[in-house]
PDB file of C-alpha atoms in Angstrom:
ATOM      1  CA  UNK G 163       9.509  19.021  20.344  1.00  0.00           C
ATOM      2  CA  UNK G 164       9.895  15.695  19.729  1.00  0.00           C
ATOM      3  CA  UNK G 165      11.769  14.537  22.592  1.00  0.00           C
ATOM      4  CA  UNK G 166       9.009  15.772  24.211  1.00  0.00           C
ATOM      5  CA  UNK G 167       6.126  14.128  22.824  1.00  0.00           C
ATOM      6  CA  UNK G 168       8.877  10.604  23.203  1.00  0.00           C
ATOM      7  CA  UNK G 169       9.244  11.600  26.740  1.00  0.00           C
ATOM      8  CA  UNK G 170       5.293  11.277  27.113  1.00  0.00           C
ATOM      9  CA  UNK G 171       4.719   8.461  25.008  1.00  0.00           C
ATOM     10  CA  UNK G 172       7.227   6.557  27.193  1.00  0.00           C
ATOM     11  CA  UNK G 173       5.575   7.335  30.374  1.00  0.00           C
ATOM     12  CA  UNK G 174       2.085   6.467  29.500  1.00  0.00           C
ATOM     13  CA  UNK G 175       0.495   9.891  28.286  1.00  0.00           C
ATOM     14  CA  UNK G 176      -1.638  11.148  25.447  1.00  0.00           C
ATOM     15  CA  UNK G 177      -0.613  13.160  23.168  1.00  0.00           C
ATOM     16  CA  UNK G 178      -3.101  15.201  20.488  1.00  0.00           C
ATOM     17  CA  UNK G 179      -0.755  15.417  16.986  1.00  0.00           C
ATOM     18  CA  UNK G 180      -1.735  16.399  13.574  1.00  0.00           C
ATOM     19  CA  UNK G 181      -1.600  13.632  10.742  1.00  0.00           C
ATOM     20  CA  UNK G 182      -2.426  13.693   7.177  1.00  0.00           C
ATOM     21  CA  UNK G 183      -5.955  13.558   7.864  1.00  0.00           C
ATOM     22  CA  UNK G 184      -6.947  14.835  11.258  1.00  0.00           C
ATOM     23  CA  UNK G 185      -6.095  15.675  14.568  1.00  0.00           C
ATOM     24  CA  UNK G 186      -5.266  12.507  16.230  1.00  0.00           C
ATOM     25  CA  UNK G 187      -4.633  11.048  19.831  1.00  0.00           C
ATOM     26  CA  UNK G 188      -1.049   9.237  19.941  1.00  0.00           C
ATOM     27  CA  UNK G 189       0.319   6.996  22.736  1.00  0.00           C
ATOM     28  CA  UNK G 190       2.108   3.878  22.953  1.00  0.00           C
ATOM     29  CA  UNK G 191      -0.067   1.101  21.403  1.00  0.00           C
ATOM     30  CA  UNK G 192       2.499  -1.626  23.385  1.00  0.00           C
ATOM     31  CA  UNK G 193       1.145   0.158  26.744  1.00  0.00           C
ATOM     32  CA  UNK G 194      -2.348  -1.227  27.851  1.00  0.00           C
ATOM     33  CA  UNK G 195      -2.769   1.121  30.521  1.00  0.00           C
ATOM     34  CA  UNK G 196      -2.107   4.139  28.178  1.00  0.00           C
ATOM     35  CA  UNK G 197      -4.516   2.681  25.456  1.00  0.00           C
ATOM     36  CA  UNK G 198      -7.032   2.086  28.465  1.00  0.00           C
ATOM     37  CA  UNK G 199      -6.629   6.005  29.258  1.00  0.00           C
ATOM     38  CA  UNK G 200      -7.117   6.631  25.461  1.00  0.00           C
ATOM     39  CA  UNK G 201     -10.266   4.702  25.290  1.00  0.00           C
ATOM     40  CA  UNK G 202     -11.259   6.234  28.454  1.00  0.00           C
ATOM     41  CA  UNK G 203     -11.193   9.670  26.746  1.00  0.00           C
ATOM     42  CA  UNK G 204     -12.500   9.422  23.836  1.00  0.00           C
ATOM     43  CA  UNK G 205     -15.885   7.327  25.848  1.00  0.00           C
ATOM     44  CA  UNK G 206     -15.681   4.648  22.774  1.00  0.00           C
ATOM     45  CA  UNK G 207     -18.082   1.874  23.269  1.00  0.00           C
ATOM     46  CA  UNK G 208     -16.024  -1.610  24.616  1.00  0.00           C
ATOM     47  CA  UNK G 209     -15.434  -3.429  21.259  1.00  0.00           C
ATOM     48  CA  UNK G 210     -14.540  -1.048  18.889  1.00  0.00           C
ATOM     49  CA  UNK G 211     -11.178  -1.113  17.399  1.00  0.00           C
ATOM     50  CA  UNK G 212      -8.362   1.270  17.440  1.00  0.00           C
ATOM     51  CA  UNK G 213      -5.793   1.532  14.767  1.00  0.00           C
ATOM     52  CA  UNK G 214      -1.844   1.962  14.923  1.00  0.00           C
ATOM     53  CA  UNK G 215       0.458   3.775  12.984  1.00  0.00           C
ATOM     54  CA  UNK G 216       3.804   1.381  11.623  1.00  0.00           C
ATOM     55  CA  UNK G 217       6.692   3.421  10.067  1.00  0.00           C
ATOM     56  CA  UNK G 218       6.838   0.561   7.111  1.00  0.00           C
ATOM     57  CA  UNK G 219       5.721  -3.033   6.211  1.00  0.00           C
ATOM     58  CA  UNK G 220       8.623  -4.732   7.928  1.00  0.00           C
ATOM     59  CA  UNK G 221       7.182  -2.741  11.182  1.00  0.00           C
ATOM     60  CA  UNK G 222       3.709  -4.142  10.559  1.00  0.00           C
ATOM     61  CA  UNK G 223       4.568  -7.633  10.064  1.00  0.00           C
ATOM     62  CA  UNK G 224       5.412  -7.803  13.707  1.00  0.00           C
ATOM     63  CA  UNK G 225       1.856  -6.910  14.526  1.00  0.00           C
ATOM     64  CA  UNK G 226      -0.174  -8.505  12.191  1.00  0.00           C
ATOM     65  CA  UNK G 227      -0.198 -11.055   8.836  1.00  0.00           C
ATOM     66  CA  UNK G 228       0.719 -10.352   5.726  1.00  0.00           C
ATOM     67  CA  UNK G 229       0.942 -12.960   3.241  1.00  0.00           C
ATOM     68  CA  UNK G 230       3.104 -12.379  -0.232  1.00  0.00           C
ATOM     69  CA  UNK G 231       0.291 -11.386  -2.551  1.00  0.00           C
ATOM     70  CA  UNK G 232      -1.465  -9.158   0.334  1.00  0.00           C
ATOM     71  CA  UNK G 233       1.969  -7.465   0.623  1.00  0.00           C
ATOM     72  CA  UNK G 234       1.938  -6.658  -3.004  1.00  0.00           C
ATOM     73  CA  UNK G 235      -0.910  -5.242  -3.250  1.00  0.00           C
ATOM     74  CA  UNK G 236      -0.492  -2.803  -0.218  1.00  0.00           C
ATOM     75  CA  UNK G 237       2.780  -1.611  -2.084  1.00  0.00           C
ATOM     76  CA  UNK G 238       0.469   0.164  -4.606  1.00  0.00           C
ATOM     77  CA  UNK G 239      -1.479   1.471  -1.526  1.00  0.00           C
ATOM     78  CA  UNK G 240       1.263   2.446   1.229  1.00  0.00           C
ATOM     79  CA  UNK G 241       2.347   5.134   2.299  1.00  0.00           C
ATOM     80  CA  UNK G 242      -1.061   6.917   2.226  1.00  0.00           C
ATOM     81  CA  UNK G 243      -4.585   7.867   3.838  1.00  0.00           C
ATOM     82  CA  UNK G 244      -5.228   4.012   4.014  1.00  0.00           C
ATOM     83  CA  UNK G 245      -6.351   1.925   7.566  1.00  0.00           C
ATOM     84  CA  UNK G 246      -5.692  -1.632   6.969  1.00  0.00           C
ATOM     85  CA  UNK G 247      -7.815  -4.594   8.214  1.00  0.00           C
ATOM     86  CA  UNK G 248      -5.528  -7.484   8.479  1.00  0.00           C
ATOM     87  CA  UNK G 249      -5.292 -10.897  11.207  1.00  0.00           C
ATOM     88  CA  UNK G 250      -3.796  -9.728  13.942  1.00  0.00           C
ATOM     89  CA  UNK G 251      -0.512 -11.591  15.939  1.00  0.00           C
ATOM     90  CA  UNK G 252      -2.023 -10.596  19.355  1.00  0.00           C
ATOM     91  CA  UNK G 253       1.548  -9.025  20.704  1.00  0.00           C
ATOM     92  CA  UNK G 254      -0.444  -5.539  21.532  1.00  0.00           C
ATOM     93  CA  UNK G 255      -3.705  -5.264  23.729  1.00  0.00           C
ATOM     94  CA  UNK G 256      -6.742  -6.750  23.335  1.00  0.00           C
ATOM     95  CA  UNK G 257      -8.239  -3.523  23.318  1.00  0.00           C
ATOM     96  CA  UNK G 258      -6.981  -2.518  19.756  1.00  0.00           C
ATOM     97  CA  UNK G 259      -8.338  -5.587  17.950  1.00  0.00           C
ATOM     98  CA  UNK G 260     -11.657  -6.442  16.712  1.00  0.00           C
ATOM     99  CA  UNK G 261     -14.039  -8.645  18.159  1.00  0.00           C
ATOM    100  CA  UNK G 262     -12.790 -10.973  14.924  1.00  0.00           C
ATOM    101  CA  UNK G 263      -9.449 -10.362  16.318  1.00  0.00           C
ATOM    102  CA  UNK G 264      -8.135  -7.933  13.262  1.00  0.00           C
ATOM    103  CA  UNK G 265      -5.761  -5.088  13.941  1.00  0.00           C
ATOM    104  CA  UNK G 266      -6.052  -2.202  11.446  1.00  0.00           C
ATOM    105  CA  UNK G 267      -2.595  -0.637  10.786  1.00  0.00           C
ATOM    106  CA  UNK G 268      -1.751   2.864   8.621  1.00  0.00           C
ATOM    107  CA  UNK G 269       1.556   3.962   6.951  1.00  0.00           C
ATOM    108  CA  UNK G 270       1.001   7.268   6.139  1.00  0.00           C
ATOM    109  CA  UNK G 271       2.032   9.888   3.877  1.00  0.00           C
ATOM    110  CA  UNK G 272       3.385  11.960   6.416  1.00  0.00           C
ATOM    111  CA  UNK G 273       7.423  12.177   7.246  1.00  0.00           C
ATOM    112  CA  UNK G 274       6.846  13.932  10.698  1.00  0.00           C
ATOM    113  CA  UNK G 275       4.647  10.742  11.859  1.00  0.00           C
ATOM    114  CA  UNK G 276       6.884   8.078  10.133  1.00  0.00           C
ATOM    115  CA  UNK G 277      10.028   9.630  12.208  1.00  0.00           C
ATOM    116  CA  UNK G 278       8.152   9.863  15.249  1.00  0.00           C
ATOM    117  CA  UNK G 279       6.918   6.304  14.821  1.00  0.00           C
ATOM    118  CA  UNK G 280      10.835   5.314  13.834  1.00  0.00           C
ATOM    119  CA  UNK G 281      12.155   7.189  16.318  1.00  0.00           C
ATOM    120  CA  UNK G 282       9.555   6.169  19.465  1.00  0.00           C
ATOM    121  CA  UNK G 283      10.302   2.524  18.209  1.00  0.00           C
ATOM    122  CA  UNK G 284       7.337   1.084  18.690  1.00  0.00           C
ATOM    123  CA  UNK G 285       3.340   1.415  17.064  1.00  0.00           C
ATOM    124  CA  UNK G 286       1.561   4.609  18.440  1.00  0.00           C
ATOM    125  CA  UNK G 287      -2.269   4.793  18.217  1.00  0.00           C
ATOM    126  CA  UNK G 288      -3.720   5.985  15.140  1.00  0.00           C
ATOM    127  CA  UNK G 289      -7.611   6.998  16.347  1.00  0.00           C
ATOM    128  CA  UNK G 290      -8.546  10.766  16.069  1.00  0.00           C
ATOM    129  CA  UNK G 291      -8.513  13.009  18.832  1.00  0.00           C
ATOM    130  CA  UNK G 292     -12.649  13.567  18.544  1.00  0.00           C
ATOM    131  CA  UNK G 293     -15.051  11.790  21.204  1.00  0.00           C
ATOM    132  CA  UNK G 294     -16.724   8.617  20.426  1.00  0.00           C
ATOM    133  CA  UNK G 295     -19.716  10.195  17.587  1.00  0.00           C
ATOM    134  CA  UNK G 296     -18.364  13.292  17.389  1.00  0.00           C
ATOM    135  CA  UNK G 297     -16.810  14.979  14.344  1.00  0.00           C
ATOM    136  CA  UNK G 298     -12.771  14.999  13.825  1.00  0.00           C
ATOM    137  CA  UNK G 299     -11.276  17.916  14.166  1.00  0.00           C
ATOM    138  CA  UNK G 300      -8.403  19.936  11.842  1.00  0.00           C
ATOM    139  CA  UNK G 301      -7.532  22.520  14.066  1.00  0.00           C
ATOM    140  CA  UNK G 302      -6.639  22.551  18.312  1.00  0.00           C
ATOM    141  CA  UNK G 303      -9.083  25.782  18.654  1.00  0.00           C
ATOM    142  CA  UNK G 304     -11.890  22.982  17.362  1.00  0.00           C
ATOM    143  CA  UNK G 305     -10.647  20.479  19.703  1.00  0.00           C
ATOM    144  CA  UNK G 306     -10.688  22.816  22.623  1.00  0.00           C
ATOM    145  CA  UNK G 307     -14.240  23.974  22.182  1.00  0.00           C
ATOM    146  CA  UNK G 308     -15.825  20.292  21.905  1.00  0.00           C
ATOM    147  CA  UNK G 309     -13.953  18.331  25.130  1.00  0.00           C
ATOM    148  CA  UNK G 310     -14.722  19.598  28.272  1.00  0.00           C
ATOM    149  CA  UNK G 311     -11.477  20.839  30.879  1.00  0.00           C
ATOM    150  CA  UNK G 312     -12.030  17.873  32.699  1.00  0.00           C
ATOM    151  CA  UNK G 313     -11.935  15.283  29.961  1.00  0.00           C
ATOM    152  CA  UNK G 314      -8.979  17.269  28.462  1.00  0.00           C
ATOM    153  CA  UNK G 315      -7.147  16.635  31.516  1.00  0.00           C
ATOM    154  CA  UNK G 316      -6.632  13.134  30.070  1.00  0.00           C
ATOM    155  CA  UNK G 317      -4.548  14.830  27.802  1.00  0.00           C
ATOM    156  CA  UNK G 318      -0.785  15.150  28.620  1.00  0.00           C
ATOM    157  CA  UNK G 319       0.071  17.242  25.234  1.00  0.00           C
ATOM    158  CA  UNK G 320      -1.034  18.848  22.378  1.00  0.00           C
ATOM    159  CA  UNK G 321       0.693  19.678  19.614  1.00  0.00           C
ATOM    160  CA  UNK G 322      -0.490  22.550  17.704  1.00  0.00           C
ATOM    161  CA  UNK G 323      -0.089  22.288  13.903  1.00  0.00           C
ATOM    162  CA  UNK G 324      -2.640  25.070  12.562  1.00  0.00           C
ATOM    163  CA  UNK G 325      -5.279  24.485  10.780  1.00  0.00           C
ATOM    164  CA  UNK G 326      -5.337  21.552   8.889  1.00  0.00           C
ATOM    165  CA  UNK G 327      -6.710  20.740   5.357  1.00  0.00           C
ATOM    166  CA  UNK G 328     -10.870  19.340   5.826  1.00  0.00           C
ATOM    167  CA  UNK G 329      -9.816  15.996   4.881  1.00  0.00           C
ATOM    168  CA  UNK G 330     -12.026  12.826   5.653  1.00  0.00           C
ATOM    169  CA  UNK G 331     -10.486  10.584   7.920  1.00  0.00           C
ATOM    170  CA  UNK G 332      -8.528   7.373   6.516  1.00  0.00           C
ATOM    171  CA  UNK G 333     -10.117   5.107   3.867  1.00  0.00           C
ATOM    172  CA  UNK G 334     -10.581   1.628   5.886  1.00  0.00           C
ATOM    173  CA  UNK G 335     -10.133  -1.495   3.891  1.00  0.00           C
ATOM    174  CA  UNK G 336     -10.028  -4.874   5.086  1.00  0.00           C
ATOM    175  CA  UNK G 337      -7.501  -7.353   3.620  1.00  0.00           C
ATOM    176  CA  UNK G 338      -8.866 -10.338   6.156  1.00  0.00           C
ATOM    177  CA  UNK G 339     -10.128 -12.476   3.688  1.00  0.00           C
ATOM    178  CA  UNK G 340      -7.515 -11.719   0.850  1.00  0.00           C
ATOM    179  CA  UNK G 341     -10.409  -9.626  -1.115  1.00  0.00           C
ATOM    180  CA  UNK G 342     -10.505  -6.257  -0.613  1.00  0.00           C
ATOM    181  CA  UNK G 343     -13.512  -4.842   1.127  1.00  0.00           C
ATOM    182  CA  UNK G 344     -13.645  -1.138   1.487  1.00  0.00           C
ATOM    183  CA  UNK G 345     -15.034  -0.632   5.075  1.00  0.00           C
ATOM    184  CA  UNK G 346     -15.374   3.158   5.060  1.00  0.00           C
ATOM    185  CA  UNK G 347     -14.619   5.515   2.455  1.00  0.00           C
ATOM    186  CA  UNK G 348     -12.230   8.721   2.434  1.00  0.00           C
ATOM    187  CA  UNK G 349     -10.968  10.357   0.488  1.00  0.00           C
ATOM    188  CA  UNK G 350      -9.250   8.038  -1.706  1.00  0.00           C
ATOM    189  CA  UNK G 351     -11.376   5.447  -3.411  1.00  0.00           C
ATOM    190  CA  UNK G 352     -10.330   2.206  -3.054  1.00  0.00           C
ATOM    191  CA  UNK G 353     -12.584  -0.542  -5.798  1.00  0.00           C
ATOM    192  CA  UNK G 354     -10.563  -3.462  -6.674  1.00  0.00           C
ATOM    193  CA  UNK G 355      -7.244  -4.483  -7.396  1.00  0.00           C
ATOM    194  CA  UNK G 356      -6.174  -7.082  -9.601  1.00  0.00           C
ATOM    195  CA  UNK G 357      -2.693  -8.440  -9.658  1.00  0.00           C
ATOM    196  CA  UNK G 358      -0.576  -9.767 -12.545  1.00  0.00           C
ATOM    197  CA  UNK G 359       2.644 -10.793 -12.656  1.00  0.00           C
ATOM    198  CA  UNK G 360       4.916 -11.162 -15.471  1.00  0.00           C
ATOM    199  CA  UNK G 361       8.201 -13.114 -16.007  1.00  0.00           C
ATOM    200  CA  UNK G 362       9.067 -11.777 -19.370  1.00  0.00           C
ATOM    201  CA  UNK G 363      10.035  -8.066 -21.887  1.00  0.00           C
ATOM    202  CA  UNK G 364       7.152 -10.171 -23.452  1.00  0.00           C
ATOM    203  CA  UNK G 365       4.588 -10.503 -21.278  1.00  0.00           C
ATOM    204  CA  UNK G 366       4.599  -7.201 -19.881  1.00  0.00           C
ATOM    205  CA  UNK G 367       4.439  -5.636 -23.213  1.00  0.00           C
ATOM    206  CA  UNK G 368       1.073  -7.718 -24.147  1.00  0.00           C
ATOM    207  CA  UNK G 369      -0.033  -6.687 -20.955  1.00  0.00           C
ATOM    208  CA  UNK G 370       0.248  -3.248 -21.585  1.00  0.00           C
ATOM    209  CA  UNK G 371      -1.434  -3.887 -25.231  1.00  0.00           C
ATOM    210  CA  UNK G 372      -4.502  -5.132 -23.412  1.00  0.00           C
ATOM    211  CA  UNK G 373      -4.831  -2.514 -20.968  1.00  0.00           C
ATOM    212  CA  UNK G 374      -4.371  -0.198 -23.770  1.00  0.00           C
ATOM    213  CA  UNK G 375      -6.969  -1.690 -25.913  1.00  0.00           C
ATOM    214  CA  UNK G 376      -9.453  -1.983 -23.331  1.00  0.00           C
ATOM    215  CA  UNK G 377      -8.711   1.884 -22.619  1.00  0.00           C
ATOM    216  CA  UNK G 378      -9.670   2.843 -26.304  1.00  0.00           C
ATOM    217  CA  UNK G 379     -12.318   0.402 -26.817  1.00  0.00           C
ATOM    218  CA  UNK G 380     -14.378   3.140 -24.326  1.00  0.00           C
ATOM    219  CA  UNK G 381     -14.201   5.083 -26.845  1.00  0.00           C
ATOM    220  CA  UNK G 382     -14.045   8.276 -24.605  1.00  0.00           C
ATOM    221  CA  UNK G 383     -12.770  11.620 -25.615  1.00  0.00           C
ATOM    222  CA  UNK G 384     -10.720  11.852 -22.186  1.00  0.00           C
ATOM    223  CA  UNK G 385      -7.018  11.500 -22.452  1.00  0.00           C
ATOM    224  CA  UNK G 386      -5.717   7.675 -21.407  1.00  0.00           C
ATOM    225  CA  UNK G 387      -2.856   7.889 -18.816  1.00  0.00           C
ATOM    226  CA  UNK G 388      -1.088   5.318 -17.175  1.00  0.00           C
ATOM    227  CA  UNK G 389       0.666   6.141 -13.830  1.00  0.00           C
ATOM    228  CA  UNK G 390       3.469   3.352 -13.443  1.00  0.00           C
ATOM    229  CA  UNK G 391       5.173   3.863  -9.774  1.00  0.00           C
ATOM    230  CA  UNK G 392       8.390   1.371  -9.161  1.00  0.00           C
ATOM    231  CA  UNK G 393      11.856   0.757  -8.441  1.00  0.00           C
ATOM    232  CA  UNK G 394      14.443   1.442 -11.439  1.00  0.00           C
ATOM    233  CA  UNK G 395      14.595  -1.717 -13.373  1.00  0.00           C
ATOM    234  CA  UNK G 396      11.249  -2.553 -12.441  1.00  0.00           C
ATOM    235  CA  UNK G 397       9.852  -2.592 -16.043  1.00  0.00           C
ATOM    236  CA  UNK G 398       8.094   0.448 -16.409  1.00  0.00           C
ATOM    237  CA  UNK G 399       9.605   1.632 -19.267  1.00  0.00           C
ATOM    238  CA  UNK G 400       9.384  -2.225 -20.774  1.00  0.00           C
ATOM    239  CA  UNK G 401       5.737  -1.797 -20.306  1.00  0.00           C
ATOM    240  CA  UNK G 402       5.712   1.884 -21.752  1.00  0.00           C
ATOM    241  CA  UNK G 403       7.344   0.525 -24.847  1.00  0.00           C
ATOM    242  CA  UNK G 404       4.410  -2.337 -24.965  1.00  0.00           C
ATOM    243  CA  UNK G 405       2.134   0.791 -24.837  1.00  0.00           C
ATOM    244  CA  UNK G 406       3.934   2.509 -27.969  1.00  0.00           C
ATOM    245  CA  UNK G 407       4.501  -0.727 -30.253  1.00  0.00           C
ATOM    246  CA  UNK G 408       0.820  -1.346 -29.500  1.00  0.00           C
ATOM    247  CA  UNK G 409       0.249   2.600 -31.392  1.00  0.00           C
ATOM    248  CA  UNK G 410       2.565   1.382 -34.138  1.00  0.00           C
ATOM    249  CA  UNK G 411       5.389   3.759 -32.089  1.00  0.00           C
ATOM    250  CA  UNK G 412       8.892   1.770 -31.679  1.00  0.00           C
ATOM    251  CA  UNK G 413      11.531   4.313 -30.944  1.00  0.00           C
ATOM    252  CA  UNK G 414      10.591   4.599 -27.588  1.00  0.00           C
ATOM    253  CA  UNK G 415      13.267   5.776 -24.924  1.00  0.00           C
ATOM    254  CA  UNK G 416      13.671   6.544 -21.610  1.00  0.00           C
ATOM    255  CA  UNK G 417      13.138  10.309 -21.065  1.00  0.00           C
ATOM    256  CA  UNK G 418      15.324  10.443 -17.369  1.00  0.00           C
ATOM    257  CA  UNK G 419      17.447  13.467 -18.746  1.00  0.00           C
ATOM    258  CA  UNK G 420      14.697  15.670 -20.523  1.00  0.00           C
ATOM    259  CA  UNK G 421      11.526  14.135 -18.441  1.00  0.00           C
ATOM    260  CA  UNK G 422       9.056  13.756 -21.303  1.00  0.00           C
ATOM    261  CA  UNK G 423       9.105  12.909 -25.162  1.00  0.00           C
ATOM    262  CA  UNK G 424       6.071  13.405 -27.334  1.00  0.00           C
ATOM    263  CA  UNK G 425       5.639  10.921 -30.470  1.00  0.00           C
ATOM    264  CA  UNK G 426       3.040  11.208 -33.145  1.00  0.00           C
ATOM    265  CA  UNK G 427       0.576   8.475 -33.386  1.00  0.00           C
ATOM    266  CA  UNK G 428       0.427   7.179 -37.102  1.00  0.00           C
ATOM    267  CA  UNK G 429      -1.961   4.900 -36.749  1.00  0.00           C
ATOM    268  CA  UNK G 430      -4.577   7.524 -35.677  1.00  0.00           C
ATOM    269  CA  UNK G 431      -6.015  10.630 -38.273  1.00  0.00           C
ATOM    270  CA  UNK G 432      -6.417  12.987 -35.625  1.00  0.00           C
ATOM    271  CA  UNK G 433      -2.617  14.145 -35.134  1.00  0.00           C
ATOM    272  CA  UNK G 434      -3.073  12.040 -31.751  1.00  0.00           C
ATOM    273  CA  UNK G 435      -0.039  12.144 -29.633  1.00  0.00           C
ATOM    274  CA  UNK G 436       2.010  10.038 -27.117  1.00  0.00           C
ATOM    275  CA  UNK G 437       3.602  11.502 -24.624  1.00  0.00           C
ATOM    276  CA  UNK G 438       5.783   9.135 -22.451  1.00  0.00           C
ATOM    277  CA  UNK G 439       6.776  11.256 -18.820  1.00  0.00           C
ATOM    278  CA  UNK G 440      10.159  10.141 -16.435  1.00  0.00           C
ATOM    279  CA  UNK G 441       9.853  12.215 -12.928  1.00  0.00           C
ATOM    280  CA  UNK G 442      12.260  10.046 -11.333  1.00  0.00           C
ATOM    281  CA  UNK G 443      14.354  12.784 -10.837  1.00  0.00           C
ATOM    282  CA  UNK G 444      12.046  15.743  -9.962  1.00  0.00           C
ATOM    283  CA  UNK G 445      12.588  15.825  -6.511  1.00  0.00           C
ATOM    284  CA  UNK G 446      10.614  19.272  -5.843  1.00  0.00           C
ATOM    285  CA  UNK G 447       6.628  19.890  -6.440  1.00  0.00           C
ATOM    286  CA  UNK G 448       7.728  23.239  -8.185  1.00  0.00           C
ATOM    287  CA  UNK G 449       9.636  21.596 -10.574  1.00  0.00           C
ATOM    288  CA  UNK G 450       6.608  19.524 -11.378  1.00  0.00           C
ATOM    289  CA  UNK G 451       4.638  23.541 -11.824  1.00  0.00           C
ATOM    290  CA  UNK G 452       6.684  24.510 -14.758  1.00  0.00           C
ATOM    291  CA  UNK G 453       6.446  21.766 -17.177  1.00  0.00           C
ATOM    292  CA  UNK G 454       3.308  22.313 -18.645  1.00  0.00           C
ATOM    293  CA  UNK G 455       1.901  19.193 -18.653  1.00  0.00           C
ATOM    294  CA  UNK G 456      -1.552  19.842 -18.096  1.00  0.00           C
ATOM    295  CA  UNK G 457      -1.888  20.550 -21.722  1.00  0.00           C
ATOM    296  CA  UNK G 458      -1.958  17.097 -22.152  1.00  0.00           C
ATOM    297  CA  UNK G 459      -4.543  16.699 -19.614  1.00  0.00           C
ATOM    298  CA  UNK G 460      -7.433  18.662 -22.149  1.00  0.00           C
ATOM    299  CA  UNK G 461      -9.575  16.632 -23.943  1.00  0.00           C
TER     300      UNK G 461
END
């Protein structure tokens, strides 16, 4: 199938795909005639920008700037149900960008999209396969019933993926300005980020004591987790042992082999537990099913 959608991408044509949100409408983003039959389909208003999927960062960079703290931050973000606003280099046409002359760019979660996108070699159009004002849709029968034959004559494949989950379509942030500004909302909720960055064992343990302490000065009843996503050597489990010295724990180790070790919290009357969890290497969701952790998750 895929040399077939590659074979249509490369001469021009549309192709309707299913991503991790919606139904969308692919082609070459690099083709201006093929984005002008896009926008020609869909009957969007002149102005309004179209996205593109990238397979990575490095793939982005060619299309629009990144600057070193922006690219940190969208490390915590990417790959997911994220569009982002960024300036754009102008290589692709005009017709994508904003009237401030911003390209919006999505890495998603998805491997069948990030090996077409690596595969095709260049961006492909990430827009939804709905008319301008009209709802997305998560299933070709849905897609069928809304665009008239004519109209759908645009169309030079679909790809039929069943049903898909009701999700909202990407959460649109804009990363112009180096503040985040959440532009529409998905389904992930995107507030603030701050960044920190630490040169030291030291500092990244009395980082993770002030975190901690700001955690239980709520005062909630909820359990406190910290989700700590990196490459080995990173620090996390530096910063997990900042977490445990902080509870008066120091025997903290690394829990690779046996995934998770629970240690009693002394300082606490309430038999209070810490519970420090390794699933670097769970490489299946049903692993993941049988280790009981959402007993931990109770408050």
């Amino acid at each position: 199938m895929n040399d077939k959608i590659i074979e249509t991408l490369n001469r021009g044509g549309l192709v309707v795909y299913p991503t991790d949100t919606v139904y969308g409408l692919l082609c070459d983003a690099s083709n201006g005639e093929a984005v002008k039959k896009l926008i020609n389909f869909k009957q969007r208003p002149a102005g309004k920008p179209i996205s593109i999927f990238v397979c990575d960062l490095e793939m982005a960079k060619q299309y629009v700037k990144i600057n070193v703290d922006t690219e940190k931050r969208l490390r915590t973000l990417l790959p997911g149900p994220y569009t982002i606003v960024l300036p754009s280099k102008h290589k692709l046409p005009a017709e994508l960008e904003s009237e401030k002359g911003t390209l919006g760019i999505r890495i998603p979660d998805n491997k069948e999209i990030i090996d077409l996108v690596n595969t095709f070699g260049k961006p492909l159009t990430a827009t939804s396969a709905n008319l301008a004002g009209r709802p997305p849709h998560y299933s070709i029968k849905s897609f069928n019933k809304q665009v008239a034959h004519g109209r759908k004559n645009l169309v030079d494949l679909i790809v039929d993926g069943g049903d898909l989950p009701h999700n909202k379509p990407s959460t649109v942030v804009d990363f112009t300005t180096g503040d985040l500004k959440v532009l529409r909302d998905g389904d992930q909720k995107v507030t603030s980020f701050t960044l920190h960055v630490s040169k030291s064992e030291v500092e990244t343990k009395k980082f993770a004591h002030k975190l901690l302490q700001e955690e239980l000065n709520r005062d909630s009843k909820k359990p406190i987790i910290f989700i700590l996503k990196g490459d080995l050597g990173a620090g996390k489990t530096i910063f997990t042992k900042g977490l445990g010295e902080a509870l008066g724990i120091s025997n903290i180790i690394s829990p690779t082999f046996v995934v998770y070790y629970e240690y009693p919290i002394l300082l606490f009357r309430n038999n209070r537990i810490f519970v420090h969890v390794d699933l670097y290497n769970l490489s299946d969701k049903e692993e993941f099913k049988h280790l009981g952790l959402e007993k931990y998750l109770v408050p």
